[in-house]
Short mmCIF file of C-alpha atoms in Angstrom, two decimals:
data_model
loop_
_atom_site.label_atom_id
_atom_site.label_comp_id
_atom_site.label_asym_id
_atom_site.label_seq_id
_atom_site.Cartn_x
_atom_site.Cartn_y
_atom_site.Cartn_z
CA MET Y 35 106.34 -2.69 -11.23
CA THR Y 36 102.59 -4.16 -10.41
CA GLU Y 37 99.45 -2.64 -12.54
CA GLN Y 38 96.84 -1.17 -10.38
CA LYS Y 39 93.26 -2.85 -10.92
CA TYR Y 40 91.34 -0.28 -13.48
CA VAL Y 41 88.02 -0.61 -12.80
CA HIS Y 42 87.47 0.09 -16.73
CA GLY Y 43 90.40 -2.03 -17.46
CA TYR Y 44 92.86 -2.01 -20.28
CA GLY Y 45 91.49 -3.14 -23.25
CA LYS Y 46 91.40 -2.29 -27.11
CA GLU Y 47 87.69 -1.12 -27.06
CA ASP Y 48 88.49 1.05 -23.57
CA SER Y 49 91.26 2.79 -24.75
CA GLU Y 50 89.12 3.51 -27.76
CA ARG Y 51 86.22 4.73 -25.23
CA LEU Y 52 88.21 6.87 -23.45
CA VAL Y 53 89.76 8.81 -26.19
CA LYS Y 54 86.75 9.55 -27.88
CA GLN Y 55 85.43 10.65 -23.82
CA SER Y 56 88.09 13.09 -24.50
CA GLU Y 57 87.44 14.71 -27.47
CA ALA Y 58 84.14 14.83 -26.78
CA LEU Y 59 84.73 16.37 -23.56
CA GLU Y 60 86.91 19.16 -24.92
CA GLY Y 61 85.20 21.78 -25.44
CA ILE Y 62 83.57 21.17 -21.62
CA LEU Y 63 86.49 20.11 -20.21
CA HIS Y 64 89.24 22.58 -20.81
CA ALA Y 65 88.63 26.36 -20.97
CA GLU Y 66 90.57 28.37 -19.64
CA GLU Y 67 93.95 27.72 -19.29
CA ASP Y 68 97.03 29.31 -21.43
CA PHE Y 69 100.71 28.67 -20.29
CA PRO Y 70 103.64 30.43 -21.40
CA ALA Y 71 106.76 29.25 -23.09
CA GLY Y 72 108.66 26.08 -21.32
CA THR Y 73 105.89 25.87 -18.53
CA GLN Y 74 106.50 22.33 -17.06
CA ILE Y 75 103.64 21.02 -16.88
CA LEU Y 76 103.40 17.49 -15.53
CA GLU Y 77 100.14 15.25 -17.24
CA ALA Y 78 99.50 12.85 -13.58
CA GLY Y 79 98.11 9.87 -14.95
CA CYS Y 80 98.22 9.96 -18.79
CA GLY Y 81 96.49 6.66 -18.86
CA VAL Y 82 96.18 6.12 -23.11
CA GLY Y 83 96.93 9.48 -24.00
CA ALA Y 84 93.92 10.88 -24.41
CA GLN Y 85 94.60 14.23 -22.40
CA THR Y 86 97.68 14.24 -23.73
CA VAL Y 87 96.57 15.08 -27.36
CA ILE Y 88 94.76 17.70 -26.33
CA LEU Y 89 97.33 19.28 -24.05
CA ALA Y 90 100.11 19.03 -26.48
CA HIS Y 91 97.64 20.35 -29.36
CA ARG Y 92 96.45 23.35 -26.96
CA PHE Y 93 99.95 23.94 -25.41
CA PRO Y 94 102.93 23.32 -28.00
CA GLU Y 95 105.60 25.19 -26.49
CA ALA Y 96 105.54 23.74 -22.61
CA GLU Y 97 107.09 21.07 -21.84
CA ILE Y 98 104.76 18.92 -20.87
CA LEU Y 99 105.89 15.04 -18.64
CA SER Y 100 103.01 12.47 -18.48
CA VAL Y 101 103.34 9.94 -16.27
CA ASP Y 102 101.35 6.95 -15.80
CA ILE Y 103 101.82 3.69 -13.07
CA SER Y 104 100.99 1.45 -16.41
CA GLU Y 105 103.91 0.78 -18.97
CA THR Y 106 101.15 -0.37 -21.50
CA TYR Y 107 98.59 2.79 -21.05
CA LEU Y 108 102.27 4.77 -21.23
CA ALA Y 109 103.45 2.43 -24.13
CA GLN Y 110 100.05 3.35 -26.38
CA ALA Y 111 99.85 7.04 -25.04
CA GLU Y 112 103.15 7.43 -26.56
CA GLU Y 113 102.21 5.96 -29.61
CA ARG Y 114 99.36 8.41 -29.50
CA VAL Y 115 101.36 11.02 -29.01
CA ARG Y 116 103.79 9.92 -32.00
CA SER Y 117 101.22 9.37 -34.49
CA PHE Y 118 100.04 13.25 -34.28
CA GLY Y 119 103.91 14.52 -34.21
CA TYR Y 120 103.85 16.08 -31.35
CA THR Y 121 107.02 16.24 -30.02
CA ASN Y 122 106.91 18.10 -26.30
CA VAL Y 123 105.71 15.58 -24.49
CA THR Y 124 107.88 12.90 -22.23
CA PHE Y 125 106.81 10.10 -20.80
CA ARG Y 126 107.79 8.20 -17.69
CA HIS Y 127 106.69 5.82 -15.49
CA ALA Y 128 105.26 6.94 -12.29
CA ASP Y 129 102.97 5.73 -9.38
CA LEU Y 130 101.65 8.72 -7.78
CA ALA Y 131 101.25 6.61 -4.52
CA SER Y 132 105.10 6.90 -3.72
CA THR Y 133 107.41 9.66 -3.90
CA ASP Y 134 108.58 8.92 -7.73
CA LEU Y 135 107.71 12.62 -8.96
CA PRO Y 136 110.86 15.53 -7.89
CA PRO Y 137 110.08 17.90 -5.80
CA GLU Y 138 108.43 20.83 -6.57
CA SER Y 139 109.66 20.52 -10.11
CA ALA Y 140 106.31 21.54 -12.39
CA ASP Y 141 104.76 24.22 -12.73
CA HIS Y 142 101.09 22.87 -13.50
CA ILE Y 143 99.66 19.78 -12.19
CA PHE Y 144 97.13 18.10 -14.60
CA VAL Y 145 95.34 15.39 -13.32
CA CYS Y 146 92.16 14.41 -15.50
CA PHE Y 147 89.65 10.44 -14.51
CA VAL Y 148 92.40 9.71 -12.23
CA LEU Y 149 91.34 10.56 -8.70
CA GLU Y 150 88.70 8.26 -9.12
CA HIS Y 151 90.74 5.50 -9.28
CA ILE Y 152 93.34 5.44 -6.32
CA PRO Y 153 92.16 4.10 -2.89
CA GLU Y 154 93.95 6.54 -1.28
CA PRO Y 155 93.52 9.79 -3.48
CA GLU Y 156 94.93 12.48 -0.80
CA ALA Y 157 97.84 10.73 -0.89
CA ALA Y 158 98.13 11.28 -4.07
CA LEU Y 159 97.55 14.61 -3.87
CA ALA Y 160 100.10 14.92 -1.24
CA ASN Y 161 102.55 13.53 -3.96
CA LEU Y 162 101.73 16.26 -6.56
CA TYR Y 163 101.59 18.80 -3.88
CA ARG Y 164 105.13 18.16 -3.54
CA ALA Y 165 106.23 18.24 -7.20
CA LEU Y 166 104.15 21.65 -7.43
CA ARG Y 167 106.81 24.48 -7.56
CA PRO Y 168 105.46 27.13 -5.17
CA GLY Y 169 103.16 29.62 -7.14
CA GLY Y 170 102.85 26.57 -9.18
CA SER Y 171 98.48 25.68 -10.48
CA VAL Y 172 96.62 22.14 -10.28
CA THR Y 173 93.37 21.37 -12.63
CA VAL Y 174 92.06 18.17 -11.55
CA ILE Y 175 88.87 16.99 -13.43
CA GLU Y 176 86.73 14.03 -12.21
CA GLY Y 177 83.09 12.85 -12.70
CA ASP Y 178 80.23 11.67 -10.33
CA HIS Y 179 79.02 8.96 -11.55
CA GLY Y 180 76.04 9.35 -8.23
CA SER Y 181 75.00 12.77 -10.25
CA ALA Y 182 73.87 11.26 -13.48
CA ILE Y 183 69.67 11.29 -13.37
CA PHE Y 184 67.11 10.70 -16.55
CA HIS Y 185 64.26 10.81 -18.04
CA PRO Y 186 62.30 7.75 -18.21
CA GLU Y 187 64.23 7.61 -14.25
CA SER Y 188 63.77 3.49 -13.42
CA PRO Y 189 65.08 1.23 -10.95
CA ALA Y 190 66.31 -0.79 -14.10
CA ALA Y 191 68.94 1.94 -15.12
CA ARG Y 192 69.71 3.28 -11.84
CA HIS Y 193 71.11 -0.77 -11.00
CA VAL Y 194 73.53 -0.56 -13.38
CA VAL Y 195 74.32 2.71 -12.90
CA ASP Y 196 74.64 1.43 -8.93
CA CYS Y 197 77.02 -1.54 -10.10
CA LEU Y 198 79.81 0.71 -11.65
CA ILE Y 199 79.94 2.68 -8.60
CA GLU Y 200 79.67 -0.13 -6.40
CA LEU Y 201 82.09 -2.20 -7.95
CA GLN Y 202 84.76 1.21 -8.12
CA TYR Y 203 84.59 1.31 -4.10
CA ARG Y 204 85.17 -2.51 -3.90
CA SER Y 205 88.54 -2.04 -6.56
CA GLY Y 206 89.59 0.77 -4.20
CA GLY Y 207 88.23 4.34 -5.74
CA ASP Y 208 85.48 6.91 -5.72
CA GLY Y 209 83.07 7.34 -8.29
CA ASN Y 210 81.15 9.84 -6.93
CA ILE Y 211 84.56 11.80 -6.07
CA GLY Y 212 83.98 14.76 -8.19
CA ARG Y 213 81.64 16.53 -6.03
CA ARG Y 214 84.39 15.81 -2.65
CA LEU Y 215 87.15 17.44 -4.88
CA TYR Y 216 87.15 21.09 -2.82
CA PRO Y 217 87.99 18.81 0.64
CA LEU Y 218 89.99 16.58 -1.19
CA LEU Y 219 92.59 19.73 -2.18
CA THR Y 220 92.25 21.83 0.78
CA ASP Y 221 93.18 19.17 3.29
CA VAL Y 222 96.40 18.17 0.91
CA GLY Y 223 96.89 22.30 1.72
CA PHE Y 224 96.38 23.58 -1.79
CA ALA Y 225 95.12 27.01 -2.15
CA GLU Y 226 92.32 29.18 -3.83
CA VAL Y 227 90.50 26.10 -4.25
CA ILE Y 228 87.84 26.98 -6.79
CA VAL Y 229 85.58 24.01 -7.84
CA THR Y 230 83.26 24.58 -11.03
CA PRO Y 231 80.60 21.80 -11.86
CA ALA Y 232 80.77 20.83 -15.74
CA PRO Y 233 77.14 19.44 -16.57
CA VAL Y 234 76.30 17.72 -19.75
CA TYR Y 235 72.67 17.89 -20.77
CA VAL Y 236 71.28 15.28 -23.12
CA ASP Y 237 67.85 15.66 -25.04
CA ALA Y 238 66.74 14.88 -29.20
CA SER Y 239 67.82 18.60 -29.74
CA HIS Y 240 71.49 17.69 -29.18
CA PRO Y 241 71.83 14.64 -31.56
CA ASP Y 242 75.38 14.64 -31.58
CA LEU Y 243 75.49 14.47 -27.62
CA VAL Y 244 72.81 11.79 -27.61
CA GLU Y 245 75.73 9.74 -29.52
CA GLY Y 246 78.97 11.13 -29.03
CA PHE Y 247 77.70 11.30 -24.70
CA THR Y 248 74.61 8.96 -23.76
CA GLU Y 249 75.29 6.20 -26.45
CA LYS Y 250 78.97 6.43 -27.10
CA ILE Y 251 80.63 7.64 -23.72
CA PHE Y 252 78.27 6.90 -20.55
CA ILE Y 253 76.58 3.90 -21.56
CA ALA Y 254 79.94 2.49 -23.17
CA MET Y 255 81.20 3.19 -19.41
CA VAL Y 256 78.53 1.84 -17.86
CA GLU Y 257 78.84 -1.49 -20.18
CA ALA Y 258 83.00 -1.65 -19.41
CA SER Y 259 81.61 -2.90 -15.86
CA ARG Y 260 79.60 -5.72 -17.36
CA GLU Y 261 81.86 -8.49 -16.12
CA ALA Y 262 82.79 -7.26 -13.31
CA ALA Y 263 79.23 -7.40 -12.03
CA PHE Y 264 78.87 -10.48 -12.92
CA ARG Y 265 81.81 -11.51 -11.08
CA ALA Y 266 81.34 -9.47 -8.04
CA GLY Y 267 77.74 -11.29 -7.78
CA LEU Y 268 76.08 -7.89 -8.42
CA SER Y 269 74.08 -8.30 -10.96
CA ASP Y 270 73.26 -10.87 -13.78
CA PRO Y 271 72.56 -11.36 -17.55
CA ALA Y 272 68.69 -10.95 -17.28
CA ARG Y 273 68.89 -7.39 -15.15
CA TRP Y 274 72.18 -6.15 -16.49
CA GLY Y 275 69.96 -6.74 -20.06
CA GLU Y 276 67.20 -4.78 -18.50
CA GLY Y 277 69.13 -1.66 -16.80
CA ILE Y 278 71.18 -1.16 -20.04
CA ALA Y 279 68.26 -1.37 -22.05
CA ALA Y 280 67.06 1.40 -19.50
CA LEU Y 281 69.94 3.69 -20.15
CA ARG Y 282 68.95 3.30 -24.23
CA ARG Y 283 65.61 4.56 -23.51
CA THR Y 284 67.00 7.16 -22.60
CA MET Y 285 68.48 8.12 -26.16
CA GLU Y 286 64.78 7.99 -27.31
CA PRO Y 287 63.57 11.40 -28.99
CA ASP Y 288 61.79 12.00 -25.51
CA GLY Y 289 64.66 11.40 -23.24
CA THR Y 290 67.04 12.86 -21.47
CA LEU Y 291 70.26 12.56 -19.29
CA TYR Y 292 72.55 15.03 -17.09
CA TYR Y 293 75.64 13.87 -16.32
CA SER Y 294 78.50 16.57 -14.00
CA PHE Y 295 81.72 16.43 -14.17
CA PHE Y 296 83.02 18.79 -11.57
CA LYS Y 297 86.35 20.41 -12.17
CA ALA Y 298 88.98 22.38 -9.50
CA ASN Y 299 91.58 24.78 -10.20
CA ALA Y 300 94.62 25.74 -7.32
CA VAL Y 301 97.65 27.01 -6.93
CA LYS Y 302 100.31 25.98 -3.89
CA MET U 46 37.14 27.20 -5.23
CA THR U 47 39.47 24.87 -3.97
CA GLU U 48 43.37 25.37 -3.10
CA GLN U 49 45.62 22.83 -4.27
CA LYS U 50 47.30 20.36 -2.43
CA TYR U 51 50.44 21.97 -2.21
CA VAL U 52 53.67 20.07 -0.51
CA HIS U 53 54.82 22.89 0.08
CA GLY U 54 52.85 24.14 2.85
CA TYR U 55 50.87 27.83 2.93
CA GLY U 56 51.63 29.13 6.20
CA LYS U 57 54.05 32.33 6.61
CA GLU U 58 57.56 30.76 6.92
CA ASP U 59 57.27 28.82 3.51
CA SER U 60 56.39 32.15 1.55
CA GLU U 61 59.66 33.83 3.35
CA ARG U 62 60.95 30.45 1.91
CA LEU U 63 59.76 31.18 -1.37
CA VAL U 64 61.16 34.48 -1.15
CA LYS U 65 63.75 34.55 -0.34
CA GLN U 66 64.96 31.03 -3.07
CA SER U 67 63.61 33.54 -5.56
CA GLU U 68 66.14 36.35 -4.79
CA ALA U 69 69.44 34.07 -4.04
CA LEU U 70 68.14 32.62 -7.33
CA GLU U 71 67.53 35.66 -9.64
CA GLY U 72 71.10 35.89 -11.10
CA ILE U 73 70.93 31.65 -11.82
CA LEU U 74 67.04 31.59 -13.00
CA HIS U 75 66.88 35.05 -15.00
CA ALA U 76 69.24 35.54 -17.62
CA GLU U 77 68.83 36.86 -21.08
CA GLU U 78 65.78 37.77 -21.60
CA ASP U 79 64.63 41.45 -22.32
CA PHE U 80 60.89 42.17 -23.90
CA PRO U 81 60.28 45.39 -25.58
CA ALA U 82 57.62 47.96 -24.26
CA GLY U 83 53.91 46.65 -23.76
CA THR U 84 55.02 43.07 -23.87
CA GLN U 85 52.43 41.10 -22.60
CA ILE U 86 53.68 38.30 -20.18
CA LEU U 87 51.16 36.44 -18.57
CA GLU U 88 52.87 34.06 -15.38
CA ALA U 89 51.37 31.13 -14.76
CA GLY U 90 51.49 30.17 -10.79
CA CYS U 91 52.89 33.80 -9.22
CA GLY U 92 52.52 31.73 -5.25
CA VAL U 93 53.48 34.42 -2.87
CA GLY U 94 54.54 36.82 -5.64
CA ALA U 95 58.64 36.41 -5.53
CA GLN U 96 59.39 35.82 -9.21
CA THR U 97 56.74 38.52 -9.95
CA VAL U 98 58.29 41.32 -8.30
CA ILE U 99 61.33 40.42 -10.24
CA LEU U 100 59.98 39.89 -13.05
CA ALA U 101 57.62 43.73 -12.83
CA HIS U 102 61.25 44.99 -11.88
CA ARG U 103 63.13 43.58 -14.93
CA PHE U 104 60.23 44.87 -17.17
CA PRO U 105 58.72 47.59 -16.40
CA GLU U 106 57.24 48.80 -19.62
CA ALA U 107 56.06 45.26 -20.17
CA GLU U 108 52.31 44.61 -18.89
CA ILE U 109 52.35 41.01 -16.95
CA LEU U 110 49.42 39.27 -16.08
CA SER U 111 50.03 36.93 -12.41
CA VAL U 112 47.30 34.20 -12.05
CA ASP U 113 47.51 31.28 -9.78
CA ILE U 114 44.90 28.73 -8.49
CA SER U 115 45.79 30.34 -4.68
CA GLU U 116 43.42 33.12 -3.59
CA THR U 117 45.22 33.57 -0.20
CA TYR U 118 48.93 32.97 -2.32
CA LEU U 119 47.40 35.61 -4.46
CA ALA U 120 45.88 38.13 -1.95
CA GLN U 121 49.93 37.83 -0.85
CA ALA U 122 51.49 38.70 -4.66
CA GLU U 123 49.19 41.45 -4.88
CA GLU U 124 50.90 43.22 -1.33
CA ARG U 125 54.44 42.29 -2.26
CA VAL U 126 54.07 43.33 -5.77
CA ARG U 127 52.21 47.14 -3.81
CA SER U 128 54.42 47.33 -1.14
CA PHE U 129 57.92 47.69 -3.87
CA GLY U 130 55.32 50.51 -5.70
CA TYR U 131 55.23 48.26 -9.19
CA THR U 132 52.17 49.02 -11.06
CA ASN U 133 52.74 46.86 -14.40
CA VAL U 134 51.09 43.95 -12.74
CA THR U 135 47.15 42.82 -12.72
CA PHE U 136 46.07 39.65 -10.64
CA ARG U 137 43.86 36.93 -11.40
CA HIS U 138 42.57 33.94 -9.87
CA ALA U 139 42.98 31.27 -12.83
CA ASP U 140 43.26 27.18 -11.99
CA LEU U 141 45.88 26.26 -14.79
CA ALA U 142 44.57 22.87 -15.22
CA SER U 143 41.04 24.39 -16.75
CA THR U 144 40.94 27.10 -19.73
CA ASP U 145 40.25 29.89 -17.66
CA LEU U 146 42.87 31.59 -19.76
CA PRO U 147 41.75 33.61 -22.78
CA PRO U 148 43.60 32.50 -25.90
CA GLU U 149 46.27 33.92 -27.66
CA SER U 150 46.55 36.30 -25.32
CA ALA U 151 50.24 36.60 -24.04
CA ASP U 152 53.36 36.93 -26.28
CA HIS U 153 55.07 35.57 -23.25
CA ILE U 154 54.39 33.18 -20.46
CA PHE U 155 56.75 32.64 -17.36
CA VAL U 156 56.16 29.55 -15.32
CA CYS U 157 58.68 29.14 -12.19
CA PHE U 158 58.36 26.09 -10.02
CA VAL U 159 55.21 25.15 -10.52
CA LEU U 160 54.17 22.29 -12.65
CA GLU U 161 56.51 20.14 -10.20
CA HIS U 162 53.52 20.77 -7.80
CA ILE U 163 50.28 19.47 -10.79
CA PRO U 164 48.86 16.65 -11.32
CA GLU U 165 49.07 17.07 -14.82
CA PRO U 166 51.75 19.10 -16.18
CA GLU U 167 51.44 18.50 -19.83
CA ALA U 168 46.98 19.75 -19.72
CA ALA U 169 48.75 22.87 -18.00
CA LEU U 170 50.82 23.38 -20.88
CA ALA U 171 48.45 22.95 -23.14
CA ASN U 172 46.32 25.16 -21.82
CA LEU U 173 49.39 27.73 -21.91
CA TYR U 174 50.13 27.12 -25.06
CA ARG U 175 46.12 27.85 -26.21
CA ALA U 176 46.80 30.92 -24.12
CA LEU U 177 49.76 32.15 -26.10
CA ARG U 178 49.93 33.93 -29.32
CA PRO U 179 51.17 32.34 -32.31
CA GLY U 180 54.84 33.43 -32.78
CA GLY U 181 54.94 34.21 -29.05
CA SER U 182 57.51 32.63 -26.45
CA VAL U 183 57.88 30.81 -23.26
CA THR U 184 60.11 29.68 -20.32
CA VAL U 185 59.58 27.68 -17.84
CA ILE U 186 61.78 27.11 -14.96
CA GLU U 187 62.16 23.69 -12.50
CA GLY U 188 64.03 22.09 -9.61
CA ASP U 189 64.81 18.57 -9.36
CA HIS U 190 65.78 17.57 -6.57
CA GLY U 191 66.93 13.82 -7.79
CA SER U 192 69.52 15.93 -9.05
CA ALA U 193 70.62 16.91 -5.26
CA ILE U 194 74.13 15.11 -4.58
CA PHE U 195 76.20 16.30 -1.32
CA HIS U 196 79.49 15.45 0.34
CA PRO U 197 79.43 13.72 2.92
CA GLU U 198 76.91 11.49 1.11
CA SER U 199 75.05 9.85 3.76
CA PRO U 200 72.11 7.35 3.98
CA ALA U 201 70.07 9.88 6.51
CA ALA U 202 70.53 13.04 4.90
CA ARG U 203 69.35 10.86 1.49
CA HIS U 204 67.00 10.18 3.63
CA VAL U 205 64.89 13.05 4.12
CA VAL U 206 65.76 14.28 0.40
CA ASP U 207 63.54 11.26 -0.71
CA CYS U 208 60.77 11.79 1.46
CA LEU U 209 60.08 15.07 -0.36
CA ILE U 210 60.42 13.40 -3.55
CA GLU U 211 57.92 10.52 -2.42
CA LEU U 212 55.14 13.14 -0.64
CA GLN U 213 55.65 15.27 -3.68
CA TYR U 214 54.48 12.62 -6.22
CA ARG U 215 51.64 11.49 -3.45
CA SER U 216 49.96 14.80 -3.96
CA GLY U 217 50.17 14.09 -7.94
CA GLY U 218 53.14 16.31 -8.05
CA ASP U 219 57.06 15.73 -9.48
CA GLY U 220 59.65 17.12 -7.71
CA ASN U 221 62.72 15.63 -10.48
CA ILE U 222 60.28 16.99 -13.46
CA GLY U 223 63.02 19.29 -13.84
CA ARG U 224 64.38 16.40 -16.42
CA ARG U 225 61.63 16.08 -18.50
CA LEU U 226 60.89 19.54 -19.47
CA TYR U 227 62.22 18.85 -22.81
CA PRO U 228 59.60 15.79 -23.58
CA LEU U 229 56.52 18.05 -21.18
CA LEU U 230 57.03 20.79 -23.96
CA THR U 231 57.68 18.51 -27.07
CA ASP U 232 55.01 16.64 -26.55
CA VAL U 233 52.73 20.00 -25.96
CA GLY U 234 54.07 21.62 -29.57
CA PHE U 235 56.10 23.89 -28.65
CA ALA U 236 58.90 24.17 -31.09
CA GLU U 237 62.96 25.18 -30.58
CA VAL U 238 62.42 24.12 -27.78
CA ILE U 239 65.70 24.25 -25.93
CA VAL U 240 66.58 23.12 -22.44
CA THR U 241 69.46 24.72 -20.25
CA PRO U 242 70.66 23.11 -16.96
CA ALA U 243 71.52 25.94 -14.00
CA PRO U 244 73.25 24.17 -10.91
CA VAL U 245 73.97 25.63 -8.17
CA TYR U 246 77.49 24.13 -6.63
CA VAL U 247 78.04 24.99 -2.73
CA ASP U 248 81.10 24.09 -0.31
CA ALA U 249 82.91 26.40 2.05
CA SER U 250 84.66 29.01 -0.62
CA HIS U 251 80.85 30.28 -1.45
CA PRO U 252 80.04 31.16 2.19
CA ASP U 253 76.92 33.04 0.89
CA LEU U 254 75.77 29.94 -0.29
CA VAL U 255 76.42 27.41 2.33
CA GLU U 256 73.63 30.16 4.09
CA GLY U 257 71.62 31.48 1.41
CA PHE U 258 70.92 27.99 -0.52
CA THR U 259 72.11 25.20 1.26
CA GLU U 260 70.02 26.51 4.24
CA LYS U 261 67.77 28.56 3.73
CA ILE U 262 66.99 27.39 0.47
CA PHE U 263 67.43 23.44 0.09
CA ILE U 264 67.53 22.46 3.34
CA ALA U 265 65.01 24.83 4.72
CA MET U 266 62.12 22.68 1.53
CA VAL U 267 63.16 19.19 2.78
CA GLU U 268 62.52 20.31 6.65
CA ALA U 269 59.32 21.84 4.87
CA SER U 270 57.99 18.34 4.89
CA ARG U 271 58.86 17.34 8.53
CA GLU U 272 55.13 16.62 8.86
CA ALA U 273 53.47 15.61 6.00
CA ALA U 274 56.30 12.78 6.53
CA PHE U 275 55.07 12.03 9.51
CA ARG U 276 51.81 12.10 8.88
CA ALA U 277 52.73 9.64 5.71
CA GLY U 278 54.68 7.11 8.06
CA LEU U 279 57.91 7.75 5.56
CA SER U 280 59.83 9.05 9.06
CA ASP U 281 59.57 9.56 12.47
CA PRO U 282 61.11 12.70 14.21
CA ALA U 283 64.31 10.32 15.31
CA ARG U 284 65.33 9.59 11.72
CA TRP U 285 63.83 12.62 10.57
CA GLY U 286 66.45 14.95 13.09
CA GLU U 287 69.27 12.38 11.19
CA GLY U 288 68.66 13.41 8.19
CA ILE U 289 68.16 17.03 8.79
CA ALA U 290 71.67 16.47 10.53
CA ALA U 291 73.61 15.14 8.24
CA LEU U 292 72.40 17.75 5.60
CA ARG U 293 73.95 20.41 8.16
CA ARG U 294 76.79 18.27 7.94
CA THR U 295 77.23 18.78 4.60
CA MET U 296 77.35 23.27 5.24
CA GLU U 297 80.80 22.08 7.17
CA PRO U 298 84.03 23.18 5.62
CA ASP U 299 85.17 19.96 4.00
CA GLY U 300 80.82 19.42 2.49
CA THR U 301 79.52 20.81 -0.63
CA LEU U 302 76.19 20.24 -1.94
CA TYR U 303 75.08 20.78 -5.62
CA TYR U 304 71.98 20.65 -7.32
CA SER U 305 70.19 21.44 -10.58
CA PHE U 306 67.77 23.73 -11.78
CA PHE U 307 66.91 22.85 -15.02
CA LYS U 308 65.80 26.02 -17.77
CA ALA U 309 63.19 25.62 -20.60
CA ASN U 310 62.95 28.09 -23.33
CA ALA U 311 60.32 27.50 -26.27
CA VAL U 312 58.28 29.40 -29.07
CA LYS U 313 54.41 28.72 -30.28
#
């Protein structure tokens, strides 16, 4: 098994960032869903289990199968879920780019922050479509880094965000995938595709978001690309430092940040 | 009296676009407000009266004073309001950059798509603050052209949007002002400033928005800058045509467009 190259890395700090991200975003990303007892939920690309614990908590009577391409992440996810005492999750290795999953087995498929890292999201979605029972539903949540706007706007801040987007493209992903969810799902054959933006707006009147989103999620996500940006020759320590400082400038009392996630719901 | 240079022009087509824009956006922009009978509402920058008729309709027992710097627009606004039969609106010429307005006279001030065109929005807001009675409230709604993202993304499409933004800067305005509402209002002294994003997401599942927003509002707004972009040497017919075609490409079944307005509510 080969672990896919992952722009955000597999380090401990990164795992913690991904978990914090999920916790902070729970209210934004999880809203109306409800599933009856016995529902077979497939979490495709569970990563370190950040969303898994949320699913396990929200749907205690569902049977959740969480898969990932990374054995490292699977082990962390399993440990996290066990540490919370949840017993409704099974973990399994699977590559979404292959047909590892049993056909028509899931009642609902949940995909969060996964497609943005996959070279062929169409193929992954086709495999997930195959794994979904007729009449089943899917939820896909992705960010869109190109949606980020901030005040003060500056070329320096834009530079580091562009580095992240460019690195994600070079590794075969698409950091701007949020805006593409509608065509991606309809092309694969999903029906009743409804895409809803989930924007996060931050200013000084929301100090929890200044820290919890701007600093700990958005800037931390950009920061995680630092070394890769240097290796790729896209930036250097001076430019990078200037860019991160410019992003941190948006956390001051007169600064703002706006970023949008996109959530797609569809059925088979 | 001199009419301020207005990036969108004062032509008939433009007036119709501005009215269509308001009608299509009514649900997005006007939500929770309610004012008791006799409330003195000041509409600062009524333009052709696109929002005026909405205010007049929604608050029939309020007394609305609508002002604008353009006598041309004021005449059109008055004609529009009279043609609907509303009698609760008074029109008056005023320059928001001066202290034309009586102090502490308004219970509520409504400002929509105005600050983006004004060289000194801080000064205009300070004058409006002065015109508001203590305890009164303000609503400011502005777009943010830099928030526009679309699929397919392309340098050609981005070029024409950037032309609009650049022209607006050169004429003293700021097409990206939406993200700045929070600091603008707090700096002037307004309290309890709450900014809420009002995003518009368009894909083929919303054919009314494909036509009503993407084509008739967003692309029409960009198109209105065509001649000015040529005069300023920012574009030429070939590049412009390519850019508009790329924007129209987002109206096809696999295309998407995402644009955010920002709404600020505050009190004195």
